[in-house]
mmCIF file of C-alpha atoms in Angstrom:
data_model
loop_
_atom_site.group_PDB
_atom_site.id
_atom_site.type_symbol
_atom_site.label_atom_id
_atom_site.label_comp_id
_atom_site.label_asym_id
_atom_site.label_seq_id
_atom_site.Cartn_x
_atom_site.Cartn_y
_atom_site.Cartn_z
ATOM 1 C CA MET J 1 33.116 -85.945 56.769
ATOM 2 C CA LYS J 2 29.954 -83.855 56.745
ATOM 3 C CA LYS J 3 31.459 -81.479 59.301
ATOM 4 C CA THR J 4 34.559 -81.069 57.135
ATOM 5 C CA THR J 5 32.435 -80.260 54.074
ATOM 6 C CA LEU J 6 30.401 -77.713 56.014
ATOM 7 C CA LEU J 7 33.551 -76.099 57.368
ATOM 8 C CA MET J 8 35.068 -75.915 53.866
ATOM 9 C CA THR J 9 31.899 -74.274 52.538
ATOM 10 C CA ILE J 10 31.881 -71.663 55.303
ATOM 11 C CA LEU J 11 35.570 -70.927 54.765
ATOM 12 C CA SER J 12 35.041 -70.579 50.988
ATOM 13 C CA VAL J 13 32.201 -68.105 51.470
ATOM 14 C CA LEU J 14 34.262 -66.090 53.923
ATOM 15 C CA ALA J 15 37.272 -66.114 51.626
ATOM 16 C CA PHE J 16 35.530 -65.119 48.400
ATOM 17 C CA GLY J 17 32.803 -62.958 49.792
ATOM 18 C CA THR J 18 29.080 -63.512 49.593
ATOM 19 C CA ALA J 19 28.069 -63.548 45.948
ATOM 20 C CA GLY J 20 24.448 -62.753 45.435
ATOM 21 C CA TYR J 21 21.891 -61.381 43.111
ATOM 22 C CA SER J 22 21.688 -57.629 43.212
ATOM 23 C CA ALA J 23 18.642 -55.525 42.549
ATOM 24 C CA VAL J 24 17.671 -54.379 39.072
ATOM 25 C CA THR J 25 15.078 -51.734 39.786
ATOM 26 C CA ALA J 26 13.044 -49.544 37.455
ATOM 27 C CA THR J 27 13.459 -45.970 38.658
ATOM 28 C CA ALA J 28 11.273 -44.252 36.037
ATOM 29 C CA VAL J 29 8.909 -45.295 33.264
ATOM 30 C CA ASN J 30 7.972 -42.885 30.479
ATOM 31 C CA GLY J 31 5.103 -44.068 28.303
ATOM 32 C CA TYR J 32 4.517 -47.792 28.522
ATOM 33 C CA ALA J 33 6.771 -50.770 28.991
ATOM 34 C CA ALA J 34 6.337 -54.360 30.052
ATOM 35 C CA TYR J 35 8.401 -57.232 31.412
ATOM 36 C CA ILE J 36 8.144 -60.968 31.431
ATOM 37 C CA THR J 37 9.882 -63.244 33.904
ATOM 38 C CA PRO J 38 10.980 -66.754 32.854
ATOM 39 C CA GLY J 39 7.869 -68.859 32.442
ATOM 40 C CA GLY J 40 5.570 -65.957 33.310
ATOM 41 C CA ALA J 41 3.278 -63.604 31.417
ATOM 42 C CA TRP J 42 3.749 -59.980 30.354
ATOM 43 C CA ASN J 43 3.328 -57.472 33.177
ATOM 44 C CA VAL J 44 3.193 -53.718 32.955
ATOM 45 C CA MET J 45 6.379 -52.032 34.158
ATOM 46 C CA TYR J 46 6.108 -49.371 36.845
ATOM 47 C CA ALA J 47 8.726 -47.320 38.662
ATOM 48 C CA GLY J 48 9.884 -49.283 41.695
ATOM 49 C CA VAL J 49 9.478 -52.728 40.137
ATOM 50 C CA THR J 50 12.464 -55.002 40.816
ATOM 51 C CA ILE J 51 13.144 -57.693 38.249
ATOM 52 C CA PRO J 52 15.142 -60.917 38.527
ATOM 53 C CA GLU J 53 17.768 -62.365 36.208
ATOM 54 C CA GLY J 54 16.331 -63.815 33.023
ATOM 55 C CA THR J 55 13.659 -61.123 32.765
ATOM 56 C CA LEU J 56 12.795 -59.698 29.358
ATOM 57 C CA VAL J 57 11.966 -55.981 29.244
ATOM 58 C CA SER J 58 10.277 -54.331 26.293
ATOM 59 C CA THR J 59 9.335 -50.724 25.617
ATOM 60 C CA GLY J 60 6.656 -49.271 23.378
ATOM 61 C CA MET J 61 6.698 -46.378 20.939
ATOM 62 C CA PHE J 62 7.813 -43.040 22.442
ATOM 63 C CA SER J 63 8.499 -44.851 25.723
ATOM 64 C CA SER J 64 11.535 -45.542 27.870
ATOM 65 C CA VAL J 65 12.484 -47.128 31.187
ATOM 66 C CA ASP J 66 15.287 -46.049 33.514
ATOM 67 C CA PHE J 67 16.928 -48.783 35.558
ATOM 68 C CA ASN J 68 19.337 -48.827 38.423
ATOM 69 C CA ILE J 69 21.578 -51.877 38.168
ATOM 70 C CA ASP J 70 24.069 -52.314 41.004
ATOM 71 C CA GLY J 71 24.428 -48.533 41.264
ATOM 72 C CA HIS J 72 24.730 -48.013 37.507
ATOM 73 C CA ASP J 73 22.122 -46.259 35.379
ATOM 74 C CA MET J 74 20.638 -47.686 32.219
ATOM 75 C CA THR J 75 17.904 -46.283 29.996
ATOM 76 C CA VAL J 76 16.022 -48.646 27.713
ATOM 77 C CA GLU J 77 14.848 -46.504 24.816
ATOM 78 C CA GLN J 78 11.716 -46.828 22.682
ATOM 79 C CA LEU J 79 10.877 -50.008 20.747
ATOM 80 C CA THR J 80 13.624 -51.928 22.478
ATOM 81 C CA THR J 81 13.826 -55.372 24.027
ATOM 82 C CA ILE J 82 16.527 -56.382 26.483
ATOM 83 C CA LYS J 83 17.178 -59.366 28.723
ATOM 84 C CA ILE J 84 18.900 -59.223 32.091
ATOM 85 C CA TYR J 85 21.352 -62.116 31.844
ATOM 86 C CA LYS J 86 23.388 -61.569 34.950
ATOM 87 C CA SER J 87 23.434 -59.245 37.914
ATOM 88 C CA LEU J 88 25.823 -60.407 40.589
ATOM 89 C CA VAL J 89 27.397 -58.468 43.386
ATOM 90 C CA THR J 90 29.972 -59.230 46.038
ATOM 91 C CA GLY J 91 31.687 -56.804 48.357
ATOM 92 C CA GLU J 92 34.545 -56.372 45.890
ATOM 93 C CA GLU J 93 32.979 -56.925 42.499
ATOM 94 C CA THR J 94 29.808 -56.320 40.522
ATOM 95 C CA GLU J 95 29.046 -58.084 37.282
ATOM 96 C CA SER J 96 26.108 -57.177 35.083
ATOM 97 C CA SER J 97 25.284 -58.557 31.682
ATOM 98 C CA VAL J 98 22.454 -57.268 29.517
ATOM 99 C CA GLY J 99 21.400 -58.766 26.200
ATOM 100 C CA LEU J 100 20.135 -56.239 23.657
ATOM 101 C CA SER J 101 17.805 -58.063 21.311
ATOM 102 C CA TYR J 102 16.870 -54.969 19.290
ATOM 103 C CA GLY J 103 16.599 -51.242 19.896
ATOM 104 C CA SER J 104 18.832 -48.887 21.869
ATOM 105 C CA VAL J 105 20.085 -48.527 25.415
ATOM 106 C CA THR J 106 22.126 -45.830 27.097
ATOM 107 C CA ALA J 107 24.167 -46.875 30.108
ATOM 108 C CA LYS J 108 26.125 -44.799 32.588
ATOM 109 C CA ILE J 109 28.590 -46.984 34.420
ATOM 110 C CA ASN J 110 29.713 -45.373 37.647
ATOM 111 C CA LYS J 111 32.995 -45.975 39.409
ATOM 112 C CA ILE J 112 32.041 -47.215 42.848
ATOM 113 C CA GLY J 113 35.089 -46.897 45.072
ATOM 114 C CA ALA J 114 37.428 -49.853 44.736
ATOM 115 C CA VAL J 115 34.674 -52.177 43.555
ATOM 116 C CA LYS J 116 35.685 -54.016 40.402
ATOM 117 C CA THR J 117 32.958 -53.452 37.840
ATOM 118 C CA LYS J 118 32.065 -55.575 34.843
ATOM 119 C CA PHE J 119 29.184 -54.260 32.773
ATOM 120 C CA ASN J 120 28.551 -55.949 29.436
ATOM 121 C CA ILE J 121 25.926 -55.207 26.841
ATOM 122 C CA THR J 122 25.717 -58.049 24.360
ATOM 123 C CA THR J 123 24.068 -58.206 20.945
ATOM 124 C CA PRO J 124 24.155 -61.119 18.492
ATOM 125 C CA VAL J 125 27.021 -59.247 16.771
ATOM 126 C CA ALA J 126 29.403 -58.170 19.548
ATOM 127 C CA THR J 127 29.807 -57.326 23.222
ATOM 128 C CA SER J 128 30.625 -53.967 24.739
ATOM 129 C CA SER J 129 32.246 -53.660 28.130
ATOM 130 C CA VAL J 130 32.765 -50.474 30.035
ATOM 131 C CA ARG J 131 33.832 -48.991 33.358
ATOM 132 C CA GLY J 132 33.428 -45.416 34.475
ATOM 133 C CA THR J 133 31.889 -44.225 31.253
ATOM 134 C CA LYS J 134 28.647 -43.576 29.427
ATOM 135 C CA GLU J 135 27.687 -45.392 26.283
ATOM 136 C CA ARG J 136 24.872 -45.746 23.787
ATOM 137 C CA ILE J 137 24.406 -49.086 22.063
ATOM 138 C CA SER J 138 21.908 -49.850 19.302
ATOM 139 C CA ASN J 139 21.116 -53.062 17.510
ATOM 140 C CA GLY J 140 18.864 -54.004 14.627
ATOM 141 C CA PRO J 141 18.748 -56.214 11.554
ATOM 142 C CA ILE J 142 19.407 -53.388 9.065
ATOM 143 C CA ARG J 143 22.103 -51.266 10.689
ATOM 144 C CA GLY J 144 23.536 -54.027 12.866
ATOM 145 C CA MET J 145 25.209 -53.038 16.113
ATOM 146 C CA SER J 146 26.408 -49.512 16.677
ATOM 147 C CA ALA J 147 28.192 -48.206 19.748
ATOM 148 C CA GLN J 148 29.267 -44.777 20.861
ATOM 149 C CA ALA J 149 31.125 -43.738 24.006
ATOM 150 C CA LEU J 150 29.340 -40.613 25.206
ATOM 151 C CA SER J 151 32.114 -40.207 27.767
ATOM 152 C CA GLY J 152 35.168 -42.301 28.575
ATOM 153 C CA ARG J 153 36.274 -45.277 26.537
ATOM 154 C CA LEU J 154 34.336 -48.316 25.471
ATOM 155 C CA SER J 155 35.749 -51.751 24.562
ATOM 156 C CA LEU J 156 34.113 -53.993 22.002
ATOM 157 C CA HIS J 157 34.829 -57.540 20.971
ATOM 158 C CA ASN J 158 33.239 -60.595 19.424
ATOM 159 C CA SER J 159 34.043 -64.231 18.802
ATOM 160 C CA ARG J 160 35.128 -63.536 15.204
ATOM 161 C CA GLY J 161 38.253 -61.669 16.208
ATOM 162 C CA VAL J 162 36.955 -58.108 16.348
ATOM 163 C CA ARG J 163 38.551 -56.307 19.283
ATOM 164 C CA THR J 164 38.534 -52.538 19.364
ATOM 165 C CA SER J 165 37.664 -49.550 21.495
ATOM 166 C CA VAL J 166 35.865 -46.306 20.810
ATOM 167 C CA ALA J 167 36.008 -42.883 22.416
ATOM 168 C CA GLY J 168 35.232 -39.311 21.461
ATOM 169 C CA ARG J 169 33.837 -39.003 17.972
ATOM 170 C CA SER J 170 34.741 -42.513 16.875
ATOM 171 C CA PHE J 171 31.756 -44.729 16.210
ATOM 172 C CA PHE J 172 31.502 -48.513 16.071
ATOM 173 C CA SER J 173 29.213 -50.039 13.472
ATOM 174 C CA LEU J 174 29.084 -53.732 12.594
ATOM 175 C CA THR J 175 26.373 -55.587 10.715
ATOM 176 C CA GLY J 176 25.724 -59.275 11.179
ATOM 177 C CA GLY J 177 26.938 -60.144 7.682
ATOM 178 C CA SER J 178 30.257 -58.303 7.980
ATOM 179 C CA ALA J 179 33.445 -59.723 9.407
ATOM 180 C CA ARG J 180 34.911 -56.310 10.219
ATOM 181 C CA PRO J 181 33.310 -53.124 11.536
ATOM 182 C CA GLU J 182 33.098 -49.927 9.525
ATOM 183 C CA PRO J 183 36.095 -47.586 9.933
ATOM 184 C CA LEU J 184 35.679 -45.968 13.348
ATOM 185 C CA LEU J 185 35.887 -42.470 11.866
ATOM 186 C CA ALA J 186 33.638 -43.159 8.876
ATOM 187 C CA GLY J 187 31.128 -40.684 10.255
ATOM 188 C CA GLU J 188 33.722 -37.931 10.090
ATOM 189 C CA ARG J 189 34.151 -38.325 6.332
ATOM 190 C CA GLY J 190 33.279 -35.131 4.526
ATOM 191 C CA ASN J 191 33.541 -33.069 7.691
ATOM 192 C CA SER J 192 36.631 -31.268 6.372
ATOM 193 C CA LEU J 193 37.636 -27.817 7.583
ATOM 194 C CA THR J 194 37.033 -26.357 4.149
ATOM 195 C CA LYS J 195 36.131 -27.760 0.765
ATOM 196 C CA VAL J 196 38.697 -26.979 -1.884
ATOM 197 C CA THR J 197 37.779 -26.828 -5.547
ATOM 198 C CA PRO J 198 40.202 -27.076 -8.526
ATOM 199 C CA ASP J 199 42.936 -24.378 -8.668
ATOM 200 C CA GLY J 200 43.283 -24.698 -4.900
ATOM 201 C CA MET J 201 40.393 -22.305 -4.259
ATOM 202 C CA THR J 202 37.756 -22.465 -1.601
ATOM 203 C CA SER J 203 34.161 -22.074 -2.716
ATOM 204 C CA GLU J 204 34.196 -18.452 -1.440
ATOM 205 C CA GLU J 205 37.306 -17.664 -3.481
ATOM 206 C CA GLN J 206 35.725 -19.264 -6.512
ATOM 207 C CA GLN J 207 32.633 -17.048 -6.109
ATOM 208 C CA ALA J 208 34.852 -13.976 -5.750
ATOM 209 C CA GLY J 209 36.723 -15.035 -8.868
ATOM 210 C CA GLN J 210 33.483 -15.218 -10.856
ATOM 211 C CA ILE J 211 32.328 -11.773 -9.651
ATOM 212 C CA TYR J 212 35.660 -10.044 -10.252
ATOM 213 C CA SER J 213 36.721 -11.998 -13.319
ATOM 214 C CA ASP J 214 36.812 -8.723 -15.317
ATOM 215 C CA VAL J 215 39.363 -7.223 -12.950
ATOM 216 C CA ILE J 216 41.480 -10.316 -12.542
ATOM 217 C CA GLY J 217 43.486 -11.468 -15.536
ATOM 218 C CA ASN J 218 42.410 -14.751 -17.093
ATOM 219 C CA SER J 219 45.664 -16.430 -16.168
ATOM 220 C CA GLU J 220 45.355 -15.419 -12.549
ATOM 221 C CA SER J 221 43.212 -16.994 -9.904
ATOM 222 C CA PRO J 222 42.336 -15.217 -6.623
ATOM 223 C CA VAL J 223 44.973 -17.399 -4.975
ATOM 224 C CA ASP J 224 47.607 -15.938 -7.321
ATOM 225 C CA ILE J 225 46.528 -12.401 -6.408
ATOM 226 C CA VAL J 226 46.726 -13.182 -2.675
ATOM 227 C CA ASP J 227 50.131 -14.749 -3.233
ATOM 228 C CA GLN J 228 51.387 -11.540 -4.881
ATOM 229 C CA LEU J 229 49.967 -9.303 -2.184
ATOM 230 C CA THR J 230 51.455 -11.222 0.716
ATOM 231 C CA GLY J 231 54.709 -12.145 -0.892
ATOM 232 C CA GLY J 232 53.691 -15.760 -1.276
ATOM 233 C CA THR J 233 53.511 -16.623 2.383
ATOM 234 C CA ALA J 234 50.597 -16.656 4.710
ATOM 235 C CA ARG J 235 50.043 -17.637 8.287
ATOM 236 C CA VAL J 236 47.387 -20.258 8.813
ATOM 237 C CA ASN J 237 46.250 -21.514 12.183
ATOM 238 C CA VAL J 238 44.892 -25.013 12.043
ATOM 239 C CA ASN J 239 43.124 -26.513 15.007
ATOM 240 C CA LEU J 240 43.261 -30.283 14.721
ATOM 241 C CA VAL J 241 40.734 -32.091 16.847
ATOM 242 C CA TRP J 242 41.408 -35.795 17.236
ATOM 243 C CA PRO J 243 38.670 -38.051 18.449
ATOM 244 C CA MET D 1 -16.759 -45.411 43.700
ATOM 245 C CA LYS D 2 -14.458 -42.923 41.973
ATOM 246 C CA LYS D 3 -11.427 -44.820 43.240
ATOM 247 C CA ILE D 4 -12.814 -48.090 41.897
ATOM 248 C CA LEU D 5 -13.463 -46.500 38.492
ATOM 249 C CA ALA D 6 -9.973 -44.962 38.422
ATOM 250 C CA LEU D 7 -8.455 -48.345 39.294
ATOM 251 C CA PHE D 8 -10.560 -49.979 36.567
ATOM 252 C CA PHE D 9 -9.298 -47.500 33.943
ATOM 253 C CA VAL D 10 -5.694 -47.952 35.077
ATOM 254 C CA LEU D 11 -6.067 -51.726 34.778
ATOM 255 C CA CYS D 12 -7.621 -51.384 31.300
ATOM 256 C CA ALA D 13 -4.826 -49.068 30.152
ATOM 257 C CA SER D 14 -2.239 -51.467 31.584
ATOM 258 C CA ALA D 15 -3.799 -54.407 29.773
ATOM 259 C CA LEU D 16 -3.761 -52.469 26.477
ATOM 260 C CA ALA D 17 -0.109 -51.477 26.987
ATOM 261 C CA ALA D 18 0.871 -55.088 27.683
ATOM 262 C CA GLN D 19 -1.019 -56.166 24.541
ATOM 263 C CA ASP D 20 0.886 -53.604 22.445
ATOM 264 C CA ILE D 21 4.206 -54.787 23.848
ATOM 265 C CA ALA D 22 3.297 -58.400 23.133
ATOM 266 C CA PHE D 23 2.400 -57.379 19.551
ATOM 267 C CA VAL D 24 5.793 -55.712 19.007
ATOM 268 C CA ASN D 25 7.623 -58.742 20.424
ATOM 269 C CA ASP D 26 5.673 -61.120 18.216
ATOM 270 C CA LEU D 27 6.295 -58.829 15.241
ATOM 271 C CA ALA D 28 10.061 -58.937 15.875
ATOM 272 C CA LYS D 29 9.976 -62.694 15.292
ATOM 273 C CA LYS D 30 8.076 -62.505 11.973
ATOM 274 C CA GLU D 31 10.113 -63.190 8.853
ATOM 275 C CA THR D 32 7.691 -61.171 6.759
ATOM 276 C CA ALA D 33 5.851 -58.103 7.992
ATOM 277 C CA THR D 34 2.416 -57.262 6.609
ATOM 278 C CA PHE D 35 0.785 -53.987 5.682
ATOM 279 C CA GLY D 36 -1.489 -54.490 8.691
ATOM 280 C CA ASP D 37 1.554 -54.629 10.995
ATOM 281 C CA ALA D 38 2.911 -51.395 9.531
ATOM 282 C CA ALA D 39 -0.491 -49.709 9.810
ATOM 283 C CA LYS D 40 -0.824 -50.697 13.476
ATOM 284 C CA LEU D 41 2.630 -49.335 14.365
ATOM 285 C CA PHE D 42 2.213 -46.240 12.226
ATOM 286 C CA VAL D 43 -1.073 -45.239 13.851
ATOM 287 C CA VAL D 44 0.750 -44.994 17.198
ATOM 288 C CA ALA D 45 3.645 -43.112 15.556
ATOM 289 C CA ALA D 46 1.145 -40.641 14.106
ATOM 290 C CA GLY D 47 -0.373 -39.986 17.515
ATOM 291 C CA GLY D 48 -3.336 -42.329 17.359
ATOM 292 C CA GLN D 49 -4.283 -45.593 18.998
ATOM 293 C CA SER D 50 -4.694 -48.789 17.037
ATOM 294 C CA GLN D 51 -8.328 -49.955 16.934
ATOM 295 C CA GLY D 52 -8.255 -52.697 14.334
ATOM 296 C CA PHE D 53 -7.202 -52.663 10.695
ATOM 297 C CA GLU D 54 -10.250 -50.916 9.219
ATOM 298 C CA ALA D 55 -10.098 -48.081 11.739
ATOM 299 C CA ASP D 56 -6.304 -47.846 11.404
ATOM 300 C CA ALA D 57 -6.588 -47.632 7.604
ATOM 301 C CA GLN D 58 -9.148 -44.839 7.853
ATOM 302 C CA PHE D 59 -6.951 -42.998 10.343
ATOM 303 C CA LEU D 60 -3.908 -43.210 8.045
ATOM 304 C CA GLU D 61 -5.942 -41.997 5.062
ATOM 305 C CA SER D 62 -7.332 -39.084 7.057
ATOM 306 C CA LYS D 63 -3.776 -38.071 7.994
ATOM 307 C CA GLY D 64 -2.653 -38.254 4.339
ATOM 308 C CA ILE D 65 -0.111 -40.937 5.153
ATOM 309 C CA ILE D 66 -1.245 -43.527 2.615
ATOM 310 C CA LYS D 67 -4.314 -44.537 0.616
ATOM 311 C CA ALA D 68 -4.731 -47.618 2.748
ATOM 312 C CA SER D 69 -7.820 -48.789 0.832
ATOM 313 C CA GLY D 70 -5.428 -49.969 -1.881
ATOM 314 C CA TYR D 71 -3.917 -52.548 0.456
ATOM 315 C CA ALA D 72 -5.121 -55.632 2.258
ATOM 316 C CA GLU D 73 -4.188 -56.256 5.874
ATOM 317 C CA GLY D 74 -2.241 -59.392 4.972
ATOM 318 C CA ASP D 75 -0.271 -57.887 2.057
ATOM 319 C CA ARG D 76 3.453 -58.408 2.450
ATOM 320 C CA LEU D 77 5.080 -55.137 3.383
ATOM 321 C CA ARG D 78 7.362 -53.681 0.705
ATOM 322 C CA LYS D 79 10.147 -51.243 1.450
ATOM 323 C CA GLY D 80 8.606 -48.739 -0.982
ATOM 324 C CA THR D 81 5.230 -48.835 0.788
ATOM 325 C CA LEU D 82 6.822 -48.152 4.164
ATOM 326 C CA ALA D 83 8.992 -45.414 2.637
ATOM 327 C CA LEU D 84 5.893 -43.779 1.153
ATOM 328 C CA MET D 85 4.185 -43.779 4.554
ATOM 329 C CA ILE D 86 7.270 -42.309 6.222
ATOM 330 C CA ALA D 87 7.843 -39.685 3.521
ATOM 331 C CA ASN D 88 4.223 -38.537 3.725
ATOM 332 C CA HIS D 89 4.173 -38.574 7.530
ATOM 333 C CA MET D 90 7.443 -36.667 7.857
ATOM 334 C CA LYS D 91 6.684 -34.483 4.852
ATOM 335 C CA LEU D 92 9.994 -35.278 3.159
ATOM 336 C CA GLY D 93 9.164 -32.912 0.314
ATOM 337 C CA ASP D 94 12.761 -31.663 0.232
ATOM 338 C CA SER D 95 13.498 -34.506 -2.133
ATOM 339 C CA LEU D 96 12.662 -32.901 -5.485
ATOM 340 C CA MET D 97 11.782 -36.126 -7.298
ATOM 341 C CA PHE D 98 9.537 -37.300 -4.447
ATOM 342 C CA ALA D 99 7.850 -33.891 -4.285
ATOM 343 C CA LEU D 100 7.231 -33.980 -8.045
ATOM 344 C CA ILE D 101 6.384 -37.598 -8.658
ATOM 345 C CA GLY D 102 5.626 -39.045 -5.223
ATOM 346 C CA THR D 103 6.224 -42.679 -6.138
ATOM 347 C CA ARG D 104 7.528 -45.429 -3.879
ATOM 348 C CA ARG D 105 10.901 -45.384 -5.653
ATOM 349 C CA TYR D 106 11.536 -41.726 -4.867
ATOM 350 C CA ALA D 107 10.048 -42.142 -1.394
ATOM 351 C CA VAL D 108 12.849 -44.666 -0.735
ATOM 352 C CA THR D 109 15.384 -42.131 -2.054
ATOM 353 C CA ALA D 110 13.892 -39.448 0.203
ATOM 354 C CA CYS D 111 14.078 -41.777 3.232
ATOM 355 C CA VAL D 112 17.712 -42.615 2.435
ATOM 356 C CA ALA D 113 18.507 -38.896 2.131
ATOM 357 C CA ALA D 114 16.854 -38.339 5.524
ATOM 358 C CA GLU D 115 18.993 -41.217 6.926
ATOM 359 C CA ILE D 116 15.912 -43.157 7.964
ATOM 360 C CA MET D 117 16.757 -45.950 5.533
ATOM 361 C CA ILE D 118 20.179 -47.029 4.373
ATOM 362 C CA PRO D 119 21.280 -47.170 0.720
ATOM 363 C CA GLY D 120 20.908 -50.456 -1.113
ATOM 364 C CA GLY D 121 17.965 -52.535 -2.200
ATOM 365 C CA GLY D 122 14.845 -51.227 -3.845
ATOM 366 C CA GLU D 123 11.225 -50.389 -3.308
ATOM 367 C CA TRP D 124 10.114 -53.980 -3.956
ATOM 368 C CA ASP D 125 12.172 -55.465 -1.099
ATOM 369 C CA ILE D 126 10.033 -57.360 1.395
ATOM 370 C CA LEU D 127 10.610 -56.346 5.011
ATOM 371 C CA SER D 128 10.760 -58.567 8.058
ATOM 372 C CA GLY D 129 9.080 -57.674 11.328
ATOM 373 C CA SER D 130 12.325 -56.624 13.015
ATOM 374 C CA GLU D 131 13.281 -54.500 9.996
ATOM 375 C CA LEU D 132 9.929 -52.731 10.230
ATOM 376 C CA ILE D 133 10.458 -52.072 13.952
ATOM 377 C CA GLU D 134 13.980 -50.727 13.387
ATOM 378 C CA THR D 135 12.850 -48.397 10.601
ATOM 379 C CA ILE D 136 9.930 -47.057 12.639
ATOM 380 C CA ARG D 137 12.247 -46.556 15.634
ATOM 381 C CA VAL D 138 14.731 -44.557 13.565
ATOM 382 C CA MET D 139 11.866 -42.511 12.095
ATOM 383 C CA ALA D 140 10.524 -41.776 15.578
ATOM 384 C CA GLU D 141 13.992 -40.669 16.733
ATOM 385 C CA LYS D 142 14.467 -38.451 13.655
ATOM 386 C CA SER D 143 11.049 -36.887 14.086
ATOM 387 C CA GLY D 144 11.980 -35.892 17.619
ATOM 388 C CA GLY D 145 9.978 -38.509 19.483
ATOM 389 C CA ALA D 146 11.162 -39.460 22.955
ATOM 390 C CA LYS D 147 13.939 -42.018 22.844
#
């Protein structure tokens, strides 16, 4: 019986690959940062330090730490605390999970051949998951969680039914008290090509109208004059940039 | 001998850094931040090193950040007080009302205009430790400090 169990175990390991903990190594420390392992005390973080799962990492003011996690790059920015929840690697798959307690992290998730990559950054509000992209995630009690895909596309979801993705200029923002995130393009509000005032004039046309009001009849706006000069048609090139 | 001294100083600096980190982590768990907490964080933001409340208060006064003698270390931290410190530190004089009157109310308005604080609430709001940390972090990012 024991021989059968041993044989089954060996076959399982061979079939599914050898799952193991992979290295989370600090590659650079700017300023000061510290880490605490489960049940341990705070230690100062230096470049070259390798930390195990369950480790809490915290950075000070004007400080940051760069990590290499399974071949991916992550920067823990100033006044930030993270926890390494999971860092597993097999020959075919890597899975990393980082909890962002507060602060900001930037992660660059590299495509490593045919290796299936799962890289999650979790806050109390939502989880982001990425592959082959670069992202910046922030979390705090006032602004909640915000996420931006610096390149590629980023997926976000939580247990309350939020499931979305961001790319380009779209920006994810969700506070703990809200059921739904802010509109993804809320940051683009007000960034119009030109601001139009009443009478269909731009602010420049309105200024011209005030300067040359003596020349232009009261019933005519600069737009009317332009209409007369060009026969009422004009060619306008509009460059629409979608996020 | 020189090597031993250098090692000693490195160890001292490391111990101080670990203490600061432990302070920030403890602060993040506090439901109510105090003026002393804000002073300690602000001294570092202003380029100094925290050396106890009395020294921190003197440092902040000398930098024109706040008349710290008007506050006790254990005073609960109000949003207006923090806004006043930030507005003075970052010289947010672009806000006309803050430049003219310089009160906590208009300091909050100036901080909202500078996108360091978000709209809503007032100068009397009491801040938690994690709210203080987030606000200081955003201020440091806006003022060009390393991320």
